[in-house]
PDB file of C-alpha atoms in Angstrom:
ATOM      1  CA  MET A  21     -26.021  44.523  74.215  1.00  0.00           C
ATOM      2  CA  LYS A  22     -25.091  40.839  74.033  1.00  0.00           C
ATOM      3  CA  ARG A  23     -27.146  38.448  72.066  1.00  0.00           C
ATOM      4  CA  ARG A  24     -28.415  36.809  75.286  1.00  0.00           C
ATOM      5  CA  ASP A  25     -29.339  39.885  76.991  1.00  0.00           C
ATOM      6  CA  PHE A  26     -31.256  41.275  73.533  1.00  0.00           C
ATOM      7  CA  ILE A  27     -33.446  37.806  73.339  1.00  0.00           C
ATOM      8  CA  THR A  28     -34.502  37.899  77.142  1.00  0.00           C
ATOM      9  CA  LEU A  29     -35.491  41.727  76.540  1.00  0.00           C
ATOM     10  CA  LEU A  30     -37.705  40.477  73.968  1.00  0.00           C
ATOM     11  CA  GLY A  31     -39.493  37.693  75.809  1.00  0.00           C
ATOM     12  CA  GLY A  32     -40.435  33.882  75.157  1.00  0.00           C
ATOM     13  CA  ALA A  33     -42.162  34.116  71.786  1.00  0.00           C
ATOM     14  CA  ALA A  34     -39.723  36.435  70.242  1.00  0.00           C
ATOM     15  CA  ALA A  35     -37.083  34.650  71.549  1.00  0.00           C
ATOM     16  CA  ALA A  36     -37.745  31.364  70.061  1.00  0.00           C
ATOM     17  CA  TRP A  37     -38.616  33.233  66.778  1.00  0.00           C
ATOM     18  CA  LEU A  38     -35.163  34.366  66.848  1.00  0.00           C
ATOM     19  CA  VAL A  39     -33.607  30.852  67.647  1.00  0.00           C
ATOM     20  CA  ALA A  40     -35.538  29.472  65.220  1.00  0.00           C
ATOM     21  CA  ARG A  41     -34.338  31.701  62.418  1.00  0.00           C
ATOM     22  CA  ALA A  42     -30.650  31.432  63.463  1.00  0.00           C
ATOM     23  CA  GLN A  43     -30.747  27.389  63.785  1.00  0.00           C
ATOM     24  CA  GLN A  44     -32.319  27.665  60.312  1.00  0.00           C
ATOM     25  CA  SER A  45     -29.371  29.804  58.643  1.00  0.00           C
ATOM     26  CA  GLU A  46     -26.930  27.611  60.538  1.00  0.00           C
ATOM     27  CA  ARG A  47     -28.859  24.312  58.611  1.00  0.00           C
ATOM     28  CA  MET A  48     -29.130  25.992  55.220  1.00  0.00           C
ATOM     29  CA  ARG A  49     -26.871  24.951  52.711  1.00  0.00           C
ATOM     30  CA  TYR A  50     -26.325  26.013  49.020  1.00  0.00           C
ATOM     31  CA  ILE A  51     -26.411  23.460  45.869  1.00  0.00           C
ATOM     32  CA  GLY A  52     -24.694  25.039  42.874  1.00  0.00           C
ATOM     33  CA  TYR A  53     -26.727  23.202  39.955  1.00  0.00           C
ATOM     34  CA  PHE A  54     -25.695  23.946  36.521  1.00  0.00           C
ATOM     35  CA  SER A  55     -26.051  22.576  33.140  1.00  0.00           C
ATOM     36  CA  GLY A  56     -25.249  23.411  29.604  1.00  0.00           C
ATOM     37  CA  ARG A  57     -28.832  23.350  28.633  1.00  0.00           C
ATOM     38  CA  SER A  58     -31.390  26.145  29.015  1.00  0.00           C
ATOM     39  CA  PRO A  59     -33.848  25.836  32.085  1.00  0.00           C
ATOM     40  CA  GLU A  60     -36.696  24.697  29.787  1.00  0.00           C
ATOM     41  CA  ALA A  61     -34.509  21.832  28.493  1.00  0.00           C
ATOM     42  CA  GLU A  62     -33.089  21.006  32.111  1.00  0.00           C
ATOM     43  CA  ALA A  63     -36.769  20.130  33.327  1.00  0.00           C
ATOM     44  CA  PRO A  64     -36.802  16.744  32.784  1.00  0.00           C
ATOM     45  CA  ILE A  65     -33.913  16.168  34.907  1.00  0.00           C
ATOM     46  CA  ARG A  66     -34.380  18.950  37.138  1.00  0.00           C
ATOM     47  CA  VAL A  67     -37.887  18.004  38.565  1.00  0.00           C
ATOM     48  CA  PRO A  68     -37.200  14.375  39.324  1.00  0.00           C
ATOM     49  CA  PHE A  69     -33.972  15.554  41.082  1.00  0.00           C
ATOM     50  CA  LEU A  70     -35.844  17.913  43.273  1.00  0.00           C
ATOM     51  CA  LYS A  71     -38.659  15.395  44.007  1.00  0.00           C
ATOM     52  CA  ALA A  72     -35.988  12.549  45.040  1.00  0.00           C
ATOM     53  CA  LEU A  73     -34.238  15.425  47.612  1.00  0.00           C
ATOM     54  CA  GLU A  74     -37.859  15.968  48.817  1.00  0.00           C
ATOM     55  CA  GLU A  75     -38.569  12.272  49.431  1.00  0.00           C
ATOM     56  CA  LEU A  76     -35.134  12.477  51.747  1.00  0.00           C
ATOM     57  CA  GLY A  77     -36.019  15.356  53.776  1.00  0.00           C
ATOM     58  CA  PHE A  78     -34.773  18.285  51.747  1.00  0.00           C
ATOM     59  CA  ALA A  79     -37.086  21.102  50.503  1.00  0.00           C
ATOM     60  CA  ALA A  80     -35.730  24.097  48.858  1.00  0.00           C
ATOM     61  CA  GLY A  81     -35.879  27.266  50.767  1.00  0.00           C
ATOM     62  CA  ARG A  82     -36.248  25.360  54.064  1.00  0.00           C
ATOM     63  CA  ASN A  83     -32.963  23.362  54.342  1.00  0.00           C
ATOM     64  CA  PHE A  84     -31.272  24.252  51.497  1.00  0.00           C
ATOM     65  CA  ALA A  85     -31.314  26.319  48.393  1.00  0.00           C
ATOM     66  CA  ILE A  86     -30.058  26.165  45.149  1.00  0.00           C
ATOM     67  CA  GLU A  87     -27.912  28.395  42.698  1.00  0.00           C
ATOM     68  CA  TYR A  88     -28.994  27.493  39.056  1.00  0.00           C
ATOM     69  CA  ARG A  89     -26.852  28.483  36.428  1.00  0.00           C
ATOM     70  CA  PHE A  90     -27.668  27.434  32.320  1.00  0.00           C
ATOM     71  CA  ALA A  91     -25.223  28.051  29.684  1.00  0.00           C
ATOM     72  CA  GLU A  92     -28.177  27.686  27.006  1.00  0.00           C
ATOM     73  CA  GLY A  93     -26.245  25.255  24.529  1.00  0.00           C
ATOM     74  CA  ASP A  94     -22.999  27.112  24.783  1.00  0.00           C
ATOM     75  CA  ASP A  95     -20.203  25.134  26.315  1.00  0.00           C
ATOM     76  CA  GLU A  96     -17.564  27.443  26.147  1.00  0.00           C
ATOM     77  CA  ARG A  97     -19.946  29.529  29.215  1.00  0.00           C
ATOM     78  CA  LEU A  98     -19.451  26.044  31.651  1.00  0.00           C
ATOM     79  CA  PRO A  99     -16.056  26.680  32.981  1.00  0.00           C
ATOM     80  CA  MET A 100     -16.869  30.305  33.914  1.00  0.00           C
ATOM     81  CA  LEU A 101     -20.253  29.150  35.575  1.00  0.00           C
ATOM     82  CA  ALA A 102     -18.555  26.522  37.601  1.00  0.00           C
ATOM     83  CA  ALA A 103     -15.887  28.877  38.978  1.00  0.00           C
ATOM     84  CA  GLU A 104     -18.608  31.110  39.802  1.00  0.00           C
ATOM     85  CA  LEU A 105     -20.089  28.422  41.866  1.00  0.00           C
ATOM     86  CA  VAL A 106     -17.213  27.527  43.431  1.00  0.00           C
ATOM     87  CA  ARG A 107     -16.400  31.165  44.473  1.00  0.00           C
ATOM     88  CA  ARG A 108     -20.124  31.129  46.111  1.00  0.00           C
ATOM     89  CA  GLN A 109     -18.328  28.514  48.471  1.00  0.00           C
ATOM     90  CA  VAL A 110     -21.421  26.023  47.747  1.00  0.00           C
ATOM     91  CA  ALA A 111     -21.919  22.490  49.727  1.00  0.00           C
ATOM     92  CA  MET A 112     -22.292  20.691  46.663  1.00  0.00           C
ATOM     93  CA  LEU A 113     -22.021  20.871  42.432  1.00  0.00           C
ATOM     94  CA  VAL A 114     -24.715  19.608  40.816  1.00  0.00           C
ATOM     95  CA  ALA A 115     -23.524  19.021  37.163  1.00  0.00           C
ATOM     96  CA  THR A 116     -26.054  17.315  34.492  1.00  0.00           C
ATOM     97  CA  ASP A 117     -24.310  16.645  31.204  1.00  0.00           C
ATOM     98  CA  ARG A 118     -20.939  15.737  30.270  1.00  0.00           C
ATOM     99  CA  PRO A 119     -19.766  19.070  29.529  1.00  0.00           C
ATOM    100  CA  SER A 120     -20.704  20.257  32.915  1.00  0.00           C
ATOM    101  CA  ALA A 121     -19.299  17.421  34.740  1.00  0.00           C
ATOM    102  CA  SER A 122     -16.016  18.136  33.167  1.00  0.00           C
ATOM    103  CA  ALA A 123     -16.044  21.930  34.120  1.00  0.00           C
ATOM    104  CA  ALA A 124     -16.994  21.336  38.053  1.00  0.00           C
ATOM    105  CA  LYS A 125     -14.244  18.539  38.149  1.00  0.00           C
ATOM    106  CA  ALA A 126     -11.553  21.112  36.562  1.00  0.00           C
ATOM    107  CA  ALA A 127     -13.029  24.172  38.913  1.00  0.00           C
ATOM    108  CA  THR A 128     -12.904  21.848  42.267  1.00  0.00           C
ATOM    109  CA  ALA A 129     -11.083  19.011  44.033  1.00  0.00           C
ATOM    110  CA  THR A 130     -12.968  19.505  47.341  1.00  0.00           C
ATOM    111  CA  ILE A 131     -16.322  20.407  46.770  1.00  0.00           C
ATOM    112  CA  PRO A 132     -18.558  17.268  46.437  1.00  0.00           C
ATOM    113  CA  ILE A 133     -19.817  16.927  42.781  1.00  0.00           C
ATOM    114  CA  VAL A 134     -22.775  14.724  41.639  1.00  0.00           C
ATOM    115  CA  PHE A 135     -23.053  14.243  37.988  1.00  0.00           C
ATOM    116  CA  THR A 136     -24.684  12.681  35.352  1.00  0.00           C
ATOM    117  CA  SER A 137     -22.858  11.982  31.679  1.00  0.00           C
ATOM    118  CA  GLY A 138     -23.669  10.431  28.741  1.00  0.00           C
ATOM    119  CA  PHE A 139     -19.958   9.337  28.097  1.00  0.00           C
ATOM    120  CA  ASP A 140     -18.006   6.962  30.054  1.00  0.00           C
ATOM    121  CA  PRO A 141     -17.106   9.042  33.232  1.00  0.00           C
ATOM    122  CA  VAL A 142     -13.966   6.962  33.641  1.00  0.00           C
ATOM    123  CA  ARG A 143     -12.477   8.037  30.165  1.00  0.00           C
ATOM    124  CA  LEU A 144     -13.884  11.540  31.233  1.00  0.00           C
ATOM    125  CA  GLY A 145     -11.393  11.653  34.208  1.00  0.00           C
ATOM    126  CA  LEU A 146     -14.379  12.205  36.649  1.00  0.00           C
ATOM    127  CA  VAL A 147     -14.182   9.261  38.395  1.00  0.00           C
ATOM    128  CA  ALA A 148     -10.898   6.563  39.129  1.00  0.00           C
ATOM    129  CA  SER A 149     -13.603   3.686  38.558  1.00  0.00           C
ATOM    130  CA  PHE A 150     -17.639   2.718  38.626  1.00  0.00           C
ATOM    131  CA  ASN A 151     -17.475   0.740  41.917  1.00  0.00           C
ATOM    132  CA  ARG A 152     -14.893   2.879  43.619  1.00  0.00           C
ATOM    133  CA  PRO A 153     -14.892   6.671  42.436  1.00  0.00           C
ATOM    134  CA  GLY A 154     -12.427   8.070  44.743  1.00  0.00           C
ATOM    135  CA  GLY A 155     -12.085  11.859  44.515  1.00  0.00           C
ATOM    136  CA  ASN A 156     -14.642  14.186  45.215  1.00  0.00           C
ATOM    137  CA  ALA A 157     -17.427  13.157  42.489  1.00  0.00           C
ATOM    138  CA  THR A 158     -19.948  10.408  41.677  1.00  0.00           C
ATOM    139  CA  GLY A 159     -23.396  10.283  40.121  1.00  0.00           C
ATOM    140  CA  VAL A 160     -25.029   8.651  36.978  1.00  0.00           C
ATOM    141  CA  SER A 161     -23.984   7.251  33.591  1.00  0.00           C
ATOM    142  CA  LEU A 162     -26.381   6.888  30.980  1.00  0.00           C
ATOM    143  CA  LEU A 163     -26.145   6.037  27.197  1.00  0.00           C
ATOM    144  CA  THR A 164     -26.535   8.987  25.216  1.00  0.00           C
ATOM    145  CA  GLY A 165     -24.053   9.357  22.236  1.00  0.00           C
ATOM    146  CA  ASP A 166     -23.610   5.248  22.202  1.00  0.00           C
ATOM    147  CA  LEU A 167     -26.920   5.130  20.861  1.00  0.00           C
ATOM    148  CA  GLY A 168     -26.438   6.449  17.690  1.00  0.00           C
ATOM    149  CA  PRO A 169     -26.203   3.113  15.810  1.00  0.00           C
ATOM    150  CA  LYS A 170     -29.331   1.843  17.663  1.00  0.00           C
ATOM    151  CA  ARG A 171     -31.229   4.915  16.471  1.00  0.00           C
ATOM    152  CA  LEU A 172     -29.896   4.330  13.013  1.00  0.00           C
ATOM    153  CA  GLY A 173     -31.344   0.662  13.004  1.00  0.00           C
ATOM    154  CA  LEU A 174     -34.511   2.049  14.365  1.00  0.00           C
ATOM    155  CA  LEU A 175     -34.642   4.487  11.616  1.00  0.00           C
ATOM    156  CA  ARG A 176     -33.653   2.466   8.388  1.00  0.00           C
ATOM    157  CA  GLU A 177     -36.642   0.256   9.443  1.00  0.00           C
ATOM    158  CA  LEU A 178     -38.743   3.170   8.080  1.00  0.00           C
ATOM    159  CA  LEU A 179     -36.951   4.383   4.832  1.00  0.00           C
ATOM    160  CA  PRO A 180     -36.461   2.661   1.384  1.00  0.00           C
ATOM    161  CA  LYS A 181     -33.039   0.522   0.906  1.00  0.00           C
ATOM    162  CA  GLN A 182     -29.918   2.423  -0.034  1.00  0.00           C
ATOM    163  CA  SER A 183     -31.373   5.765   0.514  1.00  0.00           C
ATOM    164  CA  THR A 184     -29.095   8.155   2.186  1.00  0.00           C
ATOM    165  CA  ILE A 185     -29.701   9.307   5.890  1.00  0.00           C
ATOM    166  CA  ALA A 186     -28.090  12.348   7.297  1.00  0.00           C
ATOM    167  CA  PHE A 187     -26.564  12.612  10.743  1.00  0.00           C
ATOM    168  CA  VAL A 188     -26.111  15.992  11.847  1.00  0.00           C
ATOM    169  CA  VAL A 189     -23.668  16.727  14.666  1.00  0.00           C
ATOM    170  CA  ASN A 190     -22.471  19.759  16.578  1.00  0.00           C
ATOM    171  CA  ALA A 191     -19.044  21.405  15.471  1.00  0.00           C
ATOM    172  CA  ASN A 192     -18.542  22.805  18.236  1.00  0.00           C
ATOM    173  CA  SER A 193     -18.682  19.509  20.218  1.00  0.00           C
ATOM    174  CA  ALA A 194     -15.247  17.966  21.720  1.00  0.00           C
ATOM    175  CA  LEU A 195     -16.787  14.399  21.065  1.00  0.00           C
ATOM    176  CA  THR A 196     -18.353  14.761  17.933  1.00  0.00           C
ATOM    177  CA  PRO A 197     -15.257  13.338  15.961  1.00  0.00           C
ATOM    178  CA  TYR A 198     -15.846  10.152  18.344  1.00  0.00           C
ATOM    179  CA  GLN A 199     -19.662   9.934  17.209  1.00  0.00           C
ATOM    180  CA  VAL A 200     -19.201  10.486  13.410  1.00  0.00           C
ATOM    181  CA  GLN A 201     -16.630   7.717  13.515  1.00  0.00           C
ATOM    182  CA  GLU A 202     -18.938   5.047  15.317  1.00  0.00           C
ATOM    183  CA  MET A 203     -21.892   6.085  13.233  1.00  0.00           C
ATOM    184  CA  GLN A 204     -19.703   5.819  10.054  1.00  0.00           C
ATOM    185  CA  ALA A 205     -18.584   2.334  11.320  1.00  0.00           C
ATOM    186  CA  ALA A 206     -22.286   1.275  11.796  1.00  0.00           C
ATOM    187  CA  ALA A 207     -23.424   2.428   8.728  1.00  0.00           C
ATOM    188  CA  GLN A 208     -20.669   0.896   6.694  1.00  0.00           C
ATOM    189  CA  ALA A 209     -21.332  -2.184   8.221  1.00  0.00           C
ATOM    190  CA  VAL A 210     -24.918  -2.525   6.717  1.00  0.00           C
ATOM    191  CA  GLY A 211     -24.605  -0.755   3.828  1.00  0.00           C
ATOM    192  CA  GLN A 212     -26.156   2.540   4.405  1.00  0.00           C
ATOM    193  CA  PRO A 213     -25.326   5.614   2.804  1.00  0.00           C
ATOM    194  CA  LEU A 214     -24.670   8.545   5.201  1.00  0.00           C
ATOM    195  CA  LEU A 215     -24.186  11.991   4.754  1.00  0.00           C
ATOM    196  CA  VAL A 216     -22.336  13.856   8.075  1.00  0.00           C
ATOM    197  CA  VAL A 217     -23.537  17.313   8.564  1.00  0.00           C
ATOM    198  CA  SER A 218     -21.851  19.633  10.619  1.00  0.00           C
ATOM    199  CA  VAL A 219     -23.492  22.512  12.397  1.00  0.00           C
ATOM    200  CA  GLY A 220     -22.522  25.240  15.007  1.00  0.00           C
ATOM    201  CA  THR A 221     -24.978  27.717  14.786  1.00  0.00           C
ATOM    202  CA  GLU A 222     -29.004  28.222  14.278  1.00  0.00           C
ATOM    203  CA  GLU A 223     -28.321  30.080  11.018  1.00  0.00           C
ATOM    204  CA  GLU A 224     -26.373  26.798  10.053  1.00  0.00           C
ATOM    205  CA  VAL A 225     -28.811  24.712  10.753  1.00  0.00           C
ATOM    206  CA  ASP A 226     -31.556  26.122   8.585  1.00  0.00           C
ATOM    207  CA  LYS A 227     -29.013  26.149   5.466  1.00  0.00           C
ATOM    208  CA  ALA A 228     -28.133  22.148   6.364  1.00  0.00           C
ATOM    209  CA  PHE A 229     -32.006  21.654   6.254  1.00  0.00           C
ATOM    210  CA  ALA A 230     -32.227  23.077   2.744  1.00  0.00           C
ATOM    211  CA  THR A 231     -28.985  21.089   1.748  1.00  0.00           C
ATOM    212  CA  MET A 232     -30.387  17.920   2.840  1.00  0.00           C
ATOM    213  CA  ALA A 233     -33.861  18.401   0.972  1.00  0.00           C
ATOM    214  CA  GLU A 234     -31.773  19.368  -2.275  1.00  0.00           C
ATOM    215  CA  ARG A 235     -29.857  16.062  -1.670  1.00  0.00           C
ATOM    216  CA  ASN A 236     -32.764  14.017  -0.908  1.00  0.00           C
ATOM    217  CA  VAL A 237     -32.186  12.696   2.089  1.00  0.00           C
ATOM    218  CA  ALA A 238     -34.718  10.107   2.916  1.00  0.00           C
ATOM    219  CA  GLY A 239     -34.123  10.441   7.116  1.00  0.00           C
ATOM    220  CA  VAL A 240     -31.998  12.301   9.419  1.00  0.00           C
ATOM    221  CA  LEU A 241     -30.416  11.667  13.012  1.00  0.00           C
ATOM    222  CA  TYR A 242     -28.785  13.916  15.476  1.00  0.00           C
ATOM    223  CA  GLY A 243     -25.403  13.647  17.744  1.00  0.00           C
ATOM    224  CA  ALA A 244     -25.890  13.823  21.094  1.00  0.00           C
ATOM    225  CA  SER A 245     -25.831  17.827  22.185  1.00  0.00           C
ATOM    226  CA  LEU A 246     -26.922  20.071  24.284  1.00  0.00           C
ATOM    227  CA  PHE A 247     -27.247  22.737  21.691  1.00  0.00           C
ATOM    228  CA  PHE A 248     -29.567  20.658  19.920  1.00  0.00           C
ATOM    229  CA  GLN A 249     -31.549  20.197  22.951  1.00  0.00           C
ATOM    230  CA  VAL A 250     -31.917  24.044  23.502  1.00  0.00           C
ATOM    231  CA  ILE A 251     -33.144  24.536  19.945  1.00  0.00           C
ATOM    232  CA  SER A 252     -35.738  21.312  19.521  1.00  0.00           C
ATOM    233  CA  GLU A 253     -38.257  23.093  18.611  1.00  0.00           C
ATOM    234  CA  ARG A 254     -36.766  24.855  15.575  1.00  0.00           C
ATOM    235  CA  LEU A 255     -35.518  21.302  14.809  1.00  0.00           C
ATOM    236  CA  VAL A 256     -38.891  19.871  14.845  1.00  0.00           C
ATOM    237  CA  ALA A 257     -40.138  22.570  13.038  1.00  0.00           C
ATOM    238  CA  LEU A 258     -37.580  22.126   9.943  1.00  0.00           C
ATOM    239  CA  ALA A 259     -38.442  18.562   9.611  1.00  0.00           C
ATOM    240  CA  ALA A 260     -41.911  18.980   9.243  1.00  0.00           C
ATOM    241  CA  HIS A 261     -41.491  21.943   7.127  1.00  0.00           C
ATOM    242  CA  TYR A 262     -39.103  19.792   4.485  1.00  0.00           C
ATOM    243  CA  ARG A 263     -40.899  16.501   5.406  1.00  0.00           C
ATOM    244  CA  ILE A 264     -37.965  14.499   6.502  1.00  0.00           C
ATOM    245  CA  PRO A 265     -38.623  11.904   8.983  1.00  0.00           C
ATOM    246  CA  ALA A 266     -36.317  12.279  11.918  1.00  0.00           C
ATOM    247  CA  LEU A 267     -35.014  10.431  14.703  1.00  0.00           C
ATOM    248  CA  TYR A 268     -34.155  12.462  17.858  1.00  0.00           C
ATOM    249  CA  GLU A 269     -32.211  12.043  21.046  1.00  0.00           C
ATOM    250  CA  TRP A 270     -34.852  12.624  23.463  1.00  0.00           C
ATOM    251  CA  ARG A 271     -38.586  12.151  24.128  1.00  0.00           C
ATOM    252  CA  GLU A 272     -39.197  15.980  24.580  1.00  0.00           C
ATOM    253  CA  PHE A 273     -38.481  15.810  20.736  1.00  0.00           C
ATOM    254  CA  VAL A 274     -41.169  13.699  20.036  1.00  0.00           C
ATOM    255  CA  THR A 275     -43.893  15.396  22.232  1.00  0.00           C
ATOM    256  CA  ALA A 276     -42.823  18.705  20.508  1.00  0.00           C
ATOM    257  CA  GLY A 277     -44.012  16.829  17.401  1.00  0.00           C
ATOM    258  CA  GLY A 278     -40.886  15.128  16.368  1.00  0.00           C
ATOM    259  CA  LEU A 279     -41.505  11.713  14.921  1.00  0.00           C
ATOM    260  CA  MET A 280     -39.361   9.118  17.199  1.00  0.00           C
ATOM    261  CA  SER A 281     -36.655   9.050  19.742  1.00  0.00           C
ATOM    262  CA  TYR A 282     -34.744   6.386  21.359  1.00  0.00           C
ATOM    263  CA  SER A 283     -33.197   7.461  25.049  1.00  0.00           C
ATOM    264  CA  THR A 284     -32.220   6.402  28.332  1.00  0.00           C
ATOM    265  CA  ASP A 285     -35.162   7.497  30.736  1.00  0.00           C
ATOM    266  CA  ARG A 286     -34.265  11.071  32.259  1.00  0.00           C
ATOM    267  CA  ASN A 287     -36.851  10.675  34.878  1.00  0.00           C
ATOM    268  CA  GLU A 288     -34.999   7.887  36.090  1.00  0.00           C
ATOM    269  CA  VAL A 289     -31.573   9.509  35.669  1.00  0.00           C
ATOM    270  CA  GLY A 290     -32.586  12.650  37.680  1.00  0.00           C
ATOM    271  CA  ARG A 291     -33.866  10.567  40.294  1.00  0.00           C
ATOM    272  CA  GLU A 292     -30.873   8.908  40.961  1.00  0.00           C
ATOM    273  CA  ALA A 293     -28.731  12.204  40.748  1.00  0.00           C
ATOM    274  CA  GLY A 294     -31.291  13.594  43.314  1.00  0.00           C
ATOM    275  CA  ILE A 295     -30.967  10.688  45.709  1.00  0.00           C
ATOM    276  CA  TYR A 296     -27.092  10.731  45.411  1.00  0.00           C
ATOM    277  CA  ALA A 297     -27.338  14.484  46.205  1.00  0.00           C
ATOM    278  CA  GLY A 298     -29.545  14.070  49.645  1.00  0.00           C
ATOM    279  CA  ARG A 299     -27.168  11.085  50.752  1.00  0.00           C
ATOM    280  CA  ILE A 300     -24.317  13.580  50.594  1.00  0.00           C
ATOM    281  CA  LEU A 301     -25.890  16.194  52.267  1.00  0.00           C
ATOM    282  CA  LYS A 302     -26.930  13.678  54.877  1.00  0.00           C
ATOM    283  CA  GLY A 303     -22.750  13.050  55.433  1.00  0.00           C
ATOM    284  CA  GLU A 304     -22.027  10.499  53.002  1.00  0.00           C
ATOM    285  CA  LYS A 305     -18.672  10.883  50.633  1.00  0.00           C
ATOM    286  CA  PRO A 306     -18.894  10.847  46.766  1.00  0.00           C
ATOM    287  CA  ALA A 307     -15.648   8.732  47.002  1.00  0.00           C
ATOM    288  CA  ASP A 308     -17.474   5.676  48.671  1.00  0.00           C
ATOM    289  CA  LEU A 309     -20.976   6.276  46.090  1.00  0.00           C
ATOM    290  CA  PRO A 310     -20.176   3.561  43.383  1.00  0.00           C
ATOM    291  CA  VAL A 311     -21.431   5.406  39.749  1.00  0.00           C
ATOM    292  CA  VAL A 312     -25.147   4.315  38.938  1.00  0.00           C
ATOM    293  CA  GLN A 313     -25.322   3.069  35.563  1.00  0.00           C
ATOM    294  CA  SER A 314     -28.794   3.759  34.074  1.00  0.00           C
ATOM    295  CA  SER A 315     -30.707   0.754  32.737  1.00  0.00           C
ATOM    296  CA  ARG A 316     -34.067   1.833  31.609  1.00  0.00           C
ATOM    297  CA  PHE A 317     -34.521   3.068  27.911  1.00  0.00           C
ATOM    298  CA  GLU A 318     -37.734   4.458  25.959  1.00  0.00           C
ATOM    299  CA  PHE A 319     -38.606   4.414  22.498  1.00  0.00           C
ATOM    300  CA  VAL A 320     -41.544   7.235  21.670  1.00  0.00           C
ATOM    301  CA  ILE A 321     -43.155   7.655  18.399  1.00  0.00           C
ATOM    302  CA  ASN A 322     -45.561  10.364  17.394  1.00  0.00           C
ATOM    303  CA  LEU A 323     -47.939   8.347  15.530  1.00  0.00           C
ATOM    304  CA  LYS A 324     -49.640  12.387  14.283  1.00  0.00           C
ATOM    305  CA  THR A 325     -46.358  13.131  12.898  1.00  0.00           C
ATOM    306  CA  ALA A 326     -46.094   9.868  10.965  1.00  0.00           C
ATOM    307  CA  LYS A 327     -49.298  10.020   9.322  1.00  0.00           C
ATOM    308  CA  ALA A 328     -48.658  13.999   8.558  1.00  0.00           C
ATOM    309  CA  LEU A 329     -45.548  12.586   6.767  1.00  0.00           C
ATOM    310  CA  ASP A 330     -47.546   9.777   4.625  1.00  0.00           C
ATOM    311  CA  LEU A 331     -45.594   7.368   6.836  1.00  0.00           C
ATOM    312  CA  ASP A 332     -46.411   3.793   7.142  1.00  0.00           C
ATOM    313  CA  LEU A 333     -45.090   2.388  10.523  1.00  0.00           C
ATOM    314  CA  PRO A 334     -44.602  -1.112  10.460  1.00  0.00           C
ATOM    315  CA  LEU A 335     -46.568  -3.093  13.275  1.00  0.00           C
ATOM    316  CA  HIS A 336     -43.729  -4.150  14.994  1.00  0.00           C
ATOM    317  CA  LEU A 337     -42.105  -0.854  15.409  1.00  0.00           C
ATOM    318  CA  LEU A 338     -45.193   0.210  17.177  1.00  0.00           C
ATOM    319  CA  GLN A 339     -45.350  -3.023  19.369  1.00  0.00           C
ATOM    320  CA  HIS A 340     -41.642  -2.092  20.170  1.00  0.00           C
ATOM    321  CA  ALA A 341     -42.373   1.249  21.370  1.00  0.00           C
ATOM    322  CA  ASP A 342     -42.717   2.263  24.749  1.00  0.00           C
ATOM    323  CA  GLU A 343     -44.896   5.170  23.920  1.00  0.00           C
ATOM    324  CA  VAL A 344     -47.175   6.259  21.192  1.00  0.00           C
ATOM    325  CA  ILE A 345     -48.376   9.383  21.052  1.00  0.00           C
ATOM    326  CA  GLU A 346     -51.619   9.699  19.132  1.00  0.00           C
TER     327      GLU A 346
END
C-alpha cells in the first residue's frame, strides 16, 4: 500500500499526526558535543550553550538532538570520540576545549565545528585567522593558560616574600612545556622562587601534596588542564588538608571550597558558542563567522576558606574581587 493511500485510510487526525511526525523527523538534526571534561565539570559551559540555542529557537528533542561524549580528563580518548561522532554523520561538532577542538579539526574537514579554546586557535591550526576563519571551524577564543602570570601576581599578594610557590602541571598535556616556560619567566622577572610539580594521575597528585608540604611551599598554582577540572574536589580537599593556600583556574574550584580563582567567564563562553551553533544551524557558514574573543574575567575569593587558613586578606584584594563567597 502506498503511503498516500495509507494516510487516506487513517482519516484526517491520524494523517495530520503522521505528517507532523515525518516533518519533525526531517527537521531533526544531531549535534555531536564532546569534551575532555566530565559531565559535571562541563556544566558551566553546557548550560549557557543550551540556553543560547533555545533563545534562537532550538530546543533539544524538538528540532535538534545532542550526542554527548566526555573523555573524563583523558585527552588520548578525544580522537576516538571525534571519529565516532563523525561516523554518526552529525550536522555539527561542538568541541569545548583545546584538545577536543584539535581532535575535531583532525577528524573532519567538512562537518561544521564550533569550538572554545583556551589557546590561540590560529597557532593551533583551527582557523586561518580570527576575522576570516576559512574552512569548517569557528568559535570562541578565551584566555586560560596565558593567565598564569596574572594568577602568580595575585597569589604573591597573600604570601611572605621569597617564600616558594608550587606550580602544578599535567604531565600528559602537550601544552605543559609552554605553560612552564611562561610561568618560570614570570617568576624570574619578580624574583619569585618557583617549584614546578608534574603529575599525571590522582595517586601522583596525592604524593605531590605530601612533597609540597615537606618543602614548605607557601602556596600553589595550577596549570590549565582538563584533568585538574575533573578532579577539582580532590585538589580542594588536599589543599585544605595540608593547609596550603591555592589559586585555581576556574570559579567552580572556589565554590567547592578552594581559596581563589582568576579566569574568563565561562557563562559568556558557553553562550557565545551556543549563538554560533544556532546561526550555523540556520544556514550560516563557519568560514564567515569571525572567532569571538572572550573579554570578561572574574576573580573569586572564598572568605570562609581564607579564615580556615588563618589568612588576613588585604582590603584591596577583596575590593578587586568580582565575587566574595562568605
